[in-house]
Amino acid sequence: MRVLVALTRDISPSMASCELTHLARVPIDVERARAQHREYEQALTEAGCRIERLASGLDMPDSVFVEDIAIAFDELAIVTRPGAEPRRVEVPALAQALERHRPLRFIVPPGTLDGGDVLIAGRRVFVGLSTRTNADAVAQMRQMLAPHGYTVCAVTVRGCLHLKSAVTAVADDTLLVNPQWIGKDVLSGFRFVEVDPAEPMAANALRVGDLVIYPDACPRTAERLARHGSTLRLVDASEVAKAEGAVTCCSVIFEANTDHGGHGGRGGTNSRTV
Ligand code: GLY
């Protein structure tokens, strides 16, 4: 049987010590973050996902942002080498959880890559050149993905942490974009919904099937998305937002085969289904 799996990870007790690039550090309420993460997982479940949640630890304040550590394609999964060195401790558990489901490929030095910089739109893969992701990693991705028919296009982002802070897909043919942070000209062939200018952080939406999981902190852009025809499931993501996280960051979603133990990898995982 084919199921949609959403890999997630616990909020770390040390989340308040997270990496930051563009925001000033403010207190994070870890218990509130945990409650919000449960609501987010509930939204994923409503969208048809089976949740596999990994454990966290004190040494990984950013653990909830699993998207940065691995990117799942139908044919393989790419395990990243995160641009923030302290986050590399998060990698082994994600690799172990994914190896049941996909052949793995690993970004190696001098490449650095955060999954938050990777936007997949059909067979087109856009990779943001950011403070976390470099051109060497883009070249490695191109080699990994070309045999499977994907084109990989490097794009420059400015003013934000990741490419997916600036643009995400809300339909097969439609991108939600903050034009202050990325040029629409590099994203040819799509229709666009622009964020409301009063909501610069509003370009991160998580599309799962027919549902778009979206932060309730961006009501003006939510209105634009609703007018466009998106079916929104609003969530409160205020605590992860303080850590420069958003809704795409907190899961890795992929189709999996539950009948035969996945693709035939070594098996074994430290995740638990919730
Ligand atoms: N706090 C998210 C990151 O910087 O990776």
Short mmCIF file of C-alpha atoms and ligand atoms in Angstrom, two decimals:
data_model
loop_
_atom_site.label_atom_id
_atom_site.label_comp_id
_atom_site.label_asym_id
_atom_site.label_seq_id
_atom_site.Cartn_x
_atom_site.Cartn_y
_atom_site.Cartn_z
CA MET A 1 0.00 0.00 0.00
CA ARG A 2 1.22 3.52 -0.82
CA VAL A 3 1.07 6.04 2.01
CA LEU A 4 2.19 9.62 2.40
CA VAL A 5 4.80 9.76 5.16
CA ALA A 6 5.67 12.99 6.98
CA LEU A 7 8.95 12.78 8.87
CA THR A 8 8.97 15.22 11.75
CA ARG A 9 11.18 15.71 14.77
CA ASP A 10 10.62 16.72 18.38
CA ILE A 11 11.19 20.28 19.53
CA SER A 12 14.54 20.34 21.35
CA PRO A 13 14.63 21.51 24.98
CA SER A 14 17.43 23.84 23.82
CA MET A 15 15.42 25.41 20.96
CA ALA A 16 15.95 28.90 22.40
CA SER A 17 19.65 28.56 21.41
CA CYS A 18 18.77 28.03 17.73
CA GLU A 19 20.79 29.35 14.79
CA LEU A 20 19.75 32.82 13.64
CA THR A 21 20.69 34.81 10.56
CA HIS A 22 18.24 37.68 10.03
CA LEU A 23 16.13 37.93 13.18
CA ALA A 24 17.10 39.22 16.60
CA ARG A 25 16.99 36.59 19.33
CA VAL A 26 13.81 36.68 21.41
CA PRO A 27 12.62 34.23 24.09
CA ILE A 28 11.04 31.01 22.79
CA ASP A 29 8.41 29.22 24.84
CA VAL A 30 9.41 25.57 24.33
CA GLU A 31 6.18 24.15 25.73
CA ARG A 32 4.14 26.40 23.47
CA ALA A 33 6.35 25.38 20.54
CA ARG A 34 5.62 21.72 21.35
CA ALA A 35 1.87 22.34 21.44
CA GLN A 36 2.06 24.18 18.12
CA HIS A 37 4.10 21.34 16.63
CA ARG A 38 1.41 18.83 17.67
CA GLU A 39 -1.20 21.01 15.93
CA TYR A 40 1.00 21.12 12.84
CA GLU A 41 1.28 17.31 12.87
CA GLN A 42 -2.51 17.15 13.23
CA ALA A 43 -2.83 19.31 10.11
CA LEU A 44 -0.47 16.95 8.27
CA THR A 45 -2.59 14.00 9.38
CA GLU A 46 -5.73 15.74 8.10
CA ALA A 47 -3.91 16.20 4.79
CA GLY A 48 -3.42 12.43 4.59
CA CYS A 49 0.06 11.96 6.06
CA ARG A 50 1.25 9.28 8.41
CA ILE A 51 3.57 10.98 10.93
CA GLU A 52 6.93 9.43 11.78
CA ARG A 53 8.45 11.55 14.51
CA LEU A 54 12.15 11.41 15.40
CA ALA A 55 13.51 12.11 18.85
CA SER A 56 15.56 15.24 19.50
CA GLY A 57 18.32 16.14 21.94
CA LEU A 58 19.88 19.00 23.88
CA ASP A 59 22.69 19.23 21.34
CA MET A 60 20.36 20.04 18.42
CA PRO A 61 18.38 23.25 19.07
CA ASP A 62 17.14 23.37 15.45
CA SER A 63 16.10 19.71 15.27
CA VAL A 64 12.46 20.47 14.43
CA PHE A 65 13.57 21.88 11.06
CA VAL A 66 13.99 18.49 9.38
CA GLU A 67 13.47 19.93 5.90
CA ASP A 68 17.02 21.29 5.96
CA ILE A 69 18.56 17.86 6.48
CA ALA A 70 17.03 15.75 3.71
CA ILE A 71 15.16 16.16 0.42
CA ALA A 72 12.99 13.28 -0.77
CA PHE A 73 12.42 12.71 -4.49
CA ASP A 74 10.43 9.78 -5.88
CA GLU A 75 13.65 8.07 -6.99
CA LEU A 76 16.11 8.90 -4.19
CA ALA A 77 16.70 11.07 -1.14
CA ILE A 78 19.48 13.61 -0.82
CA VAL A 79 21.00 13.92 2.64
CA THR A 80 22.40 17.41 3.05
CA ARG A 81 25.52 18.85 4.61
CA PRO A 82 23.90 21.77 6.44
CA GLY A 83 25.49 25.17 6.02
CA ALA A 84 25.45 25.80 9.77
CA GLU A 85 28.12 23.43 11.12
CA PRO A 86 26.39 22.91 14.54
CA ARG A 87 23.37 21.47 12.70
CA ARG A 88 25.33 18.56 11.19
CA VAL A 89 24.65 16.54 14.33
CA GLU A 90 21.05 16.31 13.09
CA VAL A 91 22.01 14.35 9.97
CA PRO A 92 22.48 10.69 11.05
CA ALA A 93 18.95 10.17 12.41
CA LEU A 94 17.34 11.59 9.26
CA ALA A 95 19.53 9.39 7.06
CA GLN A 96 18.62 6.36 9.12
CA ALA A 97 14.91 7.13 8.93
CA LEU A 98 15.00 7.65 5.16
CA GLU A 99 17.16 4.71 4.15
CA ARG A 100 14.19 2.36 4.54
CA HIS A 101 12.33 4.32 1.90
CA ARG A 102 14.81 5.64 -0.65
CA PRO A 103 18.33 5.08 -1.96
CA LEU A 104 20.39 7.82 -0.30
CA ARG A 105 22.85 10.29 -1.85
CA PHE A 106 25.00 12.52 0.35
CA ILE A 107 26.24 16.07 -0.21
CA VAL A 108 29.98 16.00 0.48
CA PRO A 109 32.57 18.77 1.19
CA PRO A 110 33.04 21.43 0.07
CA GLY A 111 29.33 21.41 -0.70
CA THR A 112 26.91 22.84 1.82
CA LEU A 113 23.16 22.58 1.38
CA ASP A 114 20.07 23.30 3.47
CA GLY A 115 16.87 21.67 2.24
CA GLY A 116 15.09 24.97 2.90
CA ASP A 117 16.88 26.21 -0.19
CA VAL A 118 15.37 23.53 -2.45
CA LEU A 119 12.07 24.06 -4.26
CA ILE A 120 10.81 21.13 -6.32
CA ALA A 121 8.27 21.92 -9.06
CA GLY A 122 7.68 18.80 -11.13
CA ARG A 123 11.00 17.98 -12.81
CA ARG A 124 12.34 21.48 -12.18
CA VAL A 125 14.42 21.92 -9.04
CA PHE A 126 15.33 25.45 -7.92
CA VAL A 127 18.18 25.78 -5.44
CA GLY A 128 18.80 29.01 -3.59
CA LEU A 129 22.34 30.26 -3.27
CA SER A 130 22.24 31.53 0.29
CA THR A 131 24.39 31.83 3.39
CA ARG A 132 23.75 28.08 3.84
CA THR A 133 23.89 26.65 0.31
CA ASN A 134 26.77 26.96 -2.14
CA ALA A 135 27.41 26.36 -5.84
CA ASP A 136 29.35 23.15 -5.19
CA ALA A 137 26.27 21.57 -3.63
CA VAL A 138 24.18 22.68 -6.60
CA ALA A 139 26.65 20.95 -8.94
CA GLN A 140 26.46 17.77 -6.82
CA MET A 141 22.67 17.85 -6.91
CA ARG A 142 22.71 18.28 -10.69
CA GLN A 143 24.80 15.12 -11.06
CA MET A 144 22.57 13.16 -8.69
CA LEU A 145 19.31 14.22 -10.33
CA ALA A 146 20.13 14.45 -14.06
CA PRO A 147 19.82 10.67 -14.60
CA HIS A 148 16.25 10.92 -13.31
CA GLY A 149 15.25 13.72 -15.66
CA TYR A 150 15.39 16.68 -13.28
CA THR A 151 16.87 20.04 -14.20
CA VAL A 152 18.57 21.91 -11.37
CA CYS A 153 18.61 25.71 -11.50
CA ALA A 154 20.57 27.87 -9.05
CA VAL A 155 18.84 31.09 -8.02
CA THR A 156 19.99 33.95 -5.83
CA VAL A 157 18.01 34.92 -2.75
CA ARG A 158 18.48 38.09 -0.73
CA GLY A 159 17.23 39.38 2.59
CA CYS A 160 16.03 36.06 3.98
CA LEU A 161 17.39 32.75 5.29
CA HIS A 162 16.33 30.29 2.60
CA LEU A 163 14.85 30.14 -0.89
CA LYS A 164 11.62 28.83 0.59
CA SER A 165 11.41 31.92 2.81
CA ALA A 166 10.94 33.76 -0.50
CA VAL A 167 8.93 31.34 -2.63
CA THR A 168 6.91 28.12 -2.31
CA ALA A 169 4.50 26.22 -4.55
CA VAL A 170 0.77 26.41 -3.78
CA ALA A 171 -0.37 24.55 -6.92
CA ASP A 172 1.32 22.71 -9.79
CA ASP A 173 1.48 25.93 -11.80
CA THR A 174 1.42 28.60 -9.08
CA LEU A 175 4.09 29.99 -6.77
CA LEU A 176 3.58 32.13 -3.67
CA VAL A 177 6.36 34.68 -3.80
CA ASN A 178 7.86 37.65 -1.98
CA PRO A 179 9.27 39.67 -4.91
CA GLN A 180 11.49 41.69 -2.55
CA TRP A 181 13.55 38.55 -1.85
CA ILE A 182 13.65 36.80 -5.23
CA GLY A 183 13.28 37.91 -8.84
CA LYS A 184 10.20 36.42 -10.50
CA ASP A 185 12.07 36.40 -13.82
CA VAL A 186 14.15 33.38 -12.70
CA LEU A 187 10.93 31.42 -12.10
CA SER A 188 9.62 31.38 -15.66
CA GLY A 189 6.50 29.51 -16.66
CA PHE A 190 4.54 29.87 -13.41
CA ARG A 191 1.61 31.93 -12.26
CA PHE A 192 2.28 33.97 -9.13
CA VAL A 193 0.49 35.00 -5.98
CA GLU A 194 2.48 37.79 -4.31
CA VAL A 195 2.56 38.16 -0.54
CA ASP A 196 0.86 41.22 0.90
CA PRO A 197 3.60 43.86 1.28
CA ALA A 198 2.79 44.16 5.00
CA GLU A 199 3.62 40.43 5.47
CA PRO A 200 7.17 39.83 4.20
CA MET A 201 7.40 36.42 5.95
CA ALA A 202 4.26 35.15 4.21
CA ALA A 203 5.76 33.28 1.24
CA ASN A 204 6.21 29.96 3.05
CA ALA A 205 3.22 27.67 2.51
CA LEU A 206 3.16 23.88 2.70
CA ARG A 207 1.06 22.23 0.01
CA VAL A 208 0.05 18.64 0.78
CA GLY A 209 -2.34 17.24 -1.81
CA ASP A 210 -5.28 19.63 -2.07
CA LEU A 211 -4.55 21.36 1.26
CA VAL A 212 -2.22 24.28 1.93
CA ILE A 213 -0.95 24.40 5.50
CA TYR A 214 -0.38 28.04 6.27
CA PRO A 215 0.53 30.28 9.25
CA ASP A 216 -2.33 32.21 10.83
CA ALA A 217 0.03 35.16 11.33
CA CYS A 218 -0.35 36.17 7.66
CA PRO A 219 -4.09 36.89 7.24
CA ARG A 220 -3.76 39.34 4.34
CA THR A 221 -1.79 36.89 2.21
CA ALA A 222 -4.12 34.09 3.35
CA GLU A 223 -6.97 36.11 1.88
CA ARG A 224 -5.06 36.38 -1.41
CA LEU A 225 -4.48 32.62 -1.44
CA ALA A 226 -8.14 31.91 -0.71
CA ARG A 227 -9.14 34.19 -3.60
CA HIS A 228 -6.72 32.25 -5.80
CA GLY A 229 -8.58 29.07 -4.87
CA SER A 230 -6.28 27.48 -2.27
CA THR A 231 -7.88 25.48 0.51
CA LEU A 232 -6.04 26.64 3.63
CA ARG A 233 -5.48 24.85 6.91
CA LEU A 234 -4.26 27.57 9.24
CA VAL A 235 -1.80 26.79 12.04
CA ASP A 236 -0.15 28.86 14.75
CA ALA A 237 3.58 28.73 14.02
CA SER A 238 4.65 31.71 16.13
CA GLU A 239 7.38 29.95 18.13
CA VAL A 240 9.19 28.33 15.16
CA ALA A 241 8.95 31.71 13.40
CA LYS A 242 11.13 33.19 16.19
CA ALA A 243 13.74 30.59 15.20
CA GLU A 244 13.49 31.60 11.52
CA GLY A 245 11.40 28.51 10.82
CA ALA A 246 8.10 28.16 8.99
CA VAL A 247 5.64 25.50 7.90
CA THR A 248 7.69 23.77 5.18
CA CYS A 249 10.72 23.51 7.51
CA CYS A 250 9.10 21.13 9.98
CA SER A 251 8.54 18.03 7.82
CA VAL A 252 9.94 15.90 5.01
CA ILE A 253 7.01 14.44 3.05
CA PHE A 254 7.18 11.57 0.57
CA GLU A 255 5.21 8.60 -0.73
CA ALA A 256 6.23 5.27 0.72
CA ASN A 257 5.34 1.66 0.20
CA THR A 258 4.30 -0.01 3.45
CA ASP A 259 3.81 -3.51 2.02
CA HIS A 260 7.38 -4.52 1.44
CA GLY A 261 9.46 -2.44 3.85
CA GLY A 262 10.19 0.34 1.37
CA HIS A 263 12.83 0.16 -1.37
CA GLY A 264 14.80 -2.69 0.20
CA GLY A 265 17.31 -0.69 2.23
CA ARG A 266 18.92 -1.91 5.43
CA GLY A 267 15.86 -1.17 7.54
CA GLY A 268 15.77 -0.01 11.11
CA THR A 269 14.93 3.48 12.27
CA ASN A 270 14.77 5.52 15.43
CA SER A 271 11.47 7.09 14.42
CA ARG A 272 8.09 6.29 15.87
CA THR A 273 4.75 6.52 14.13
CA VAL A 274 2.34 8.87 15.94
N1 GLY B 1 17.02 28.42 13.01
C1 GLY B 1 16.95 27.82 11.76
C2 GLY B 1 18.27 27.77 11.11
O1 GLY B 1 18.95 28.76 11.18
O2 GLY B 1 18.71 26.78 10.57
#
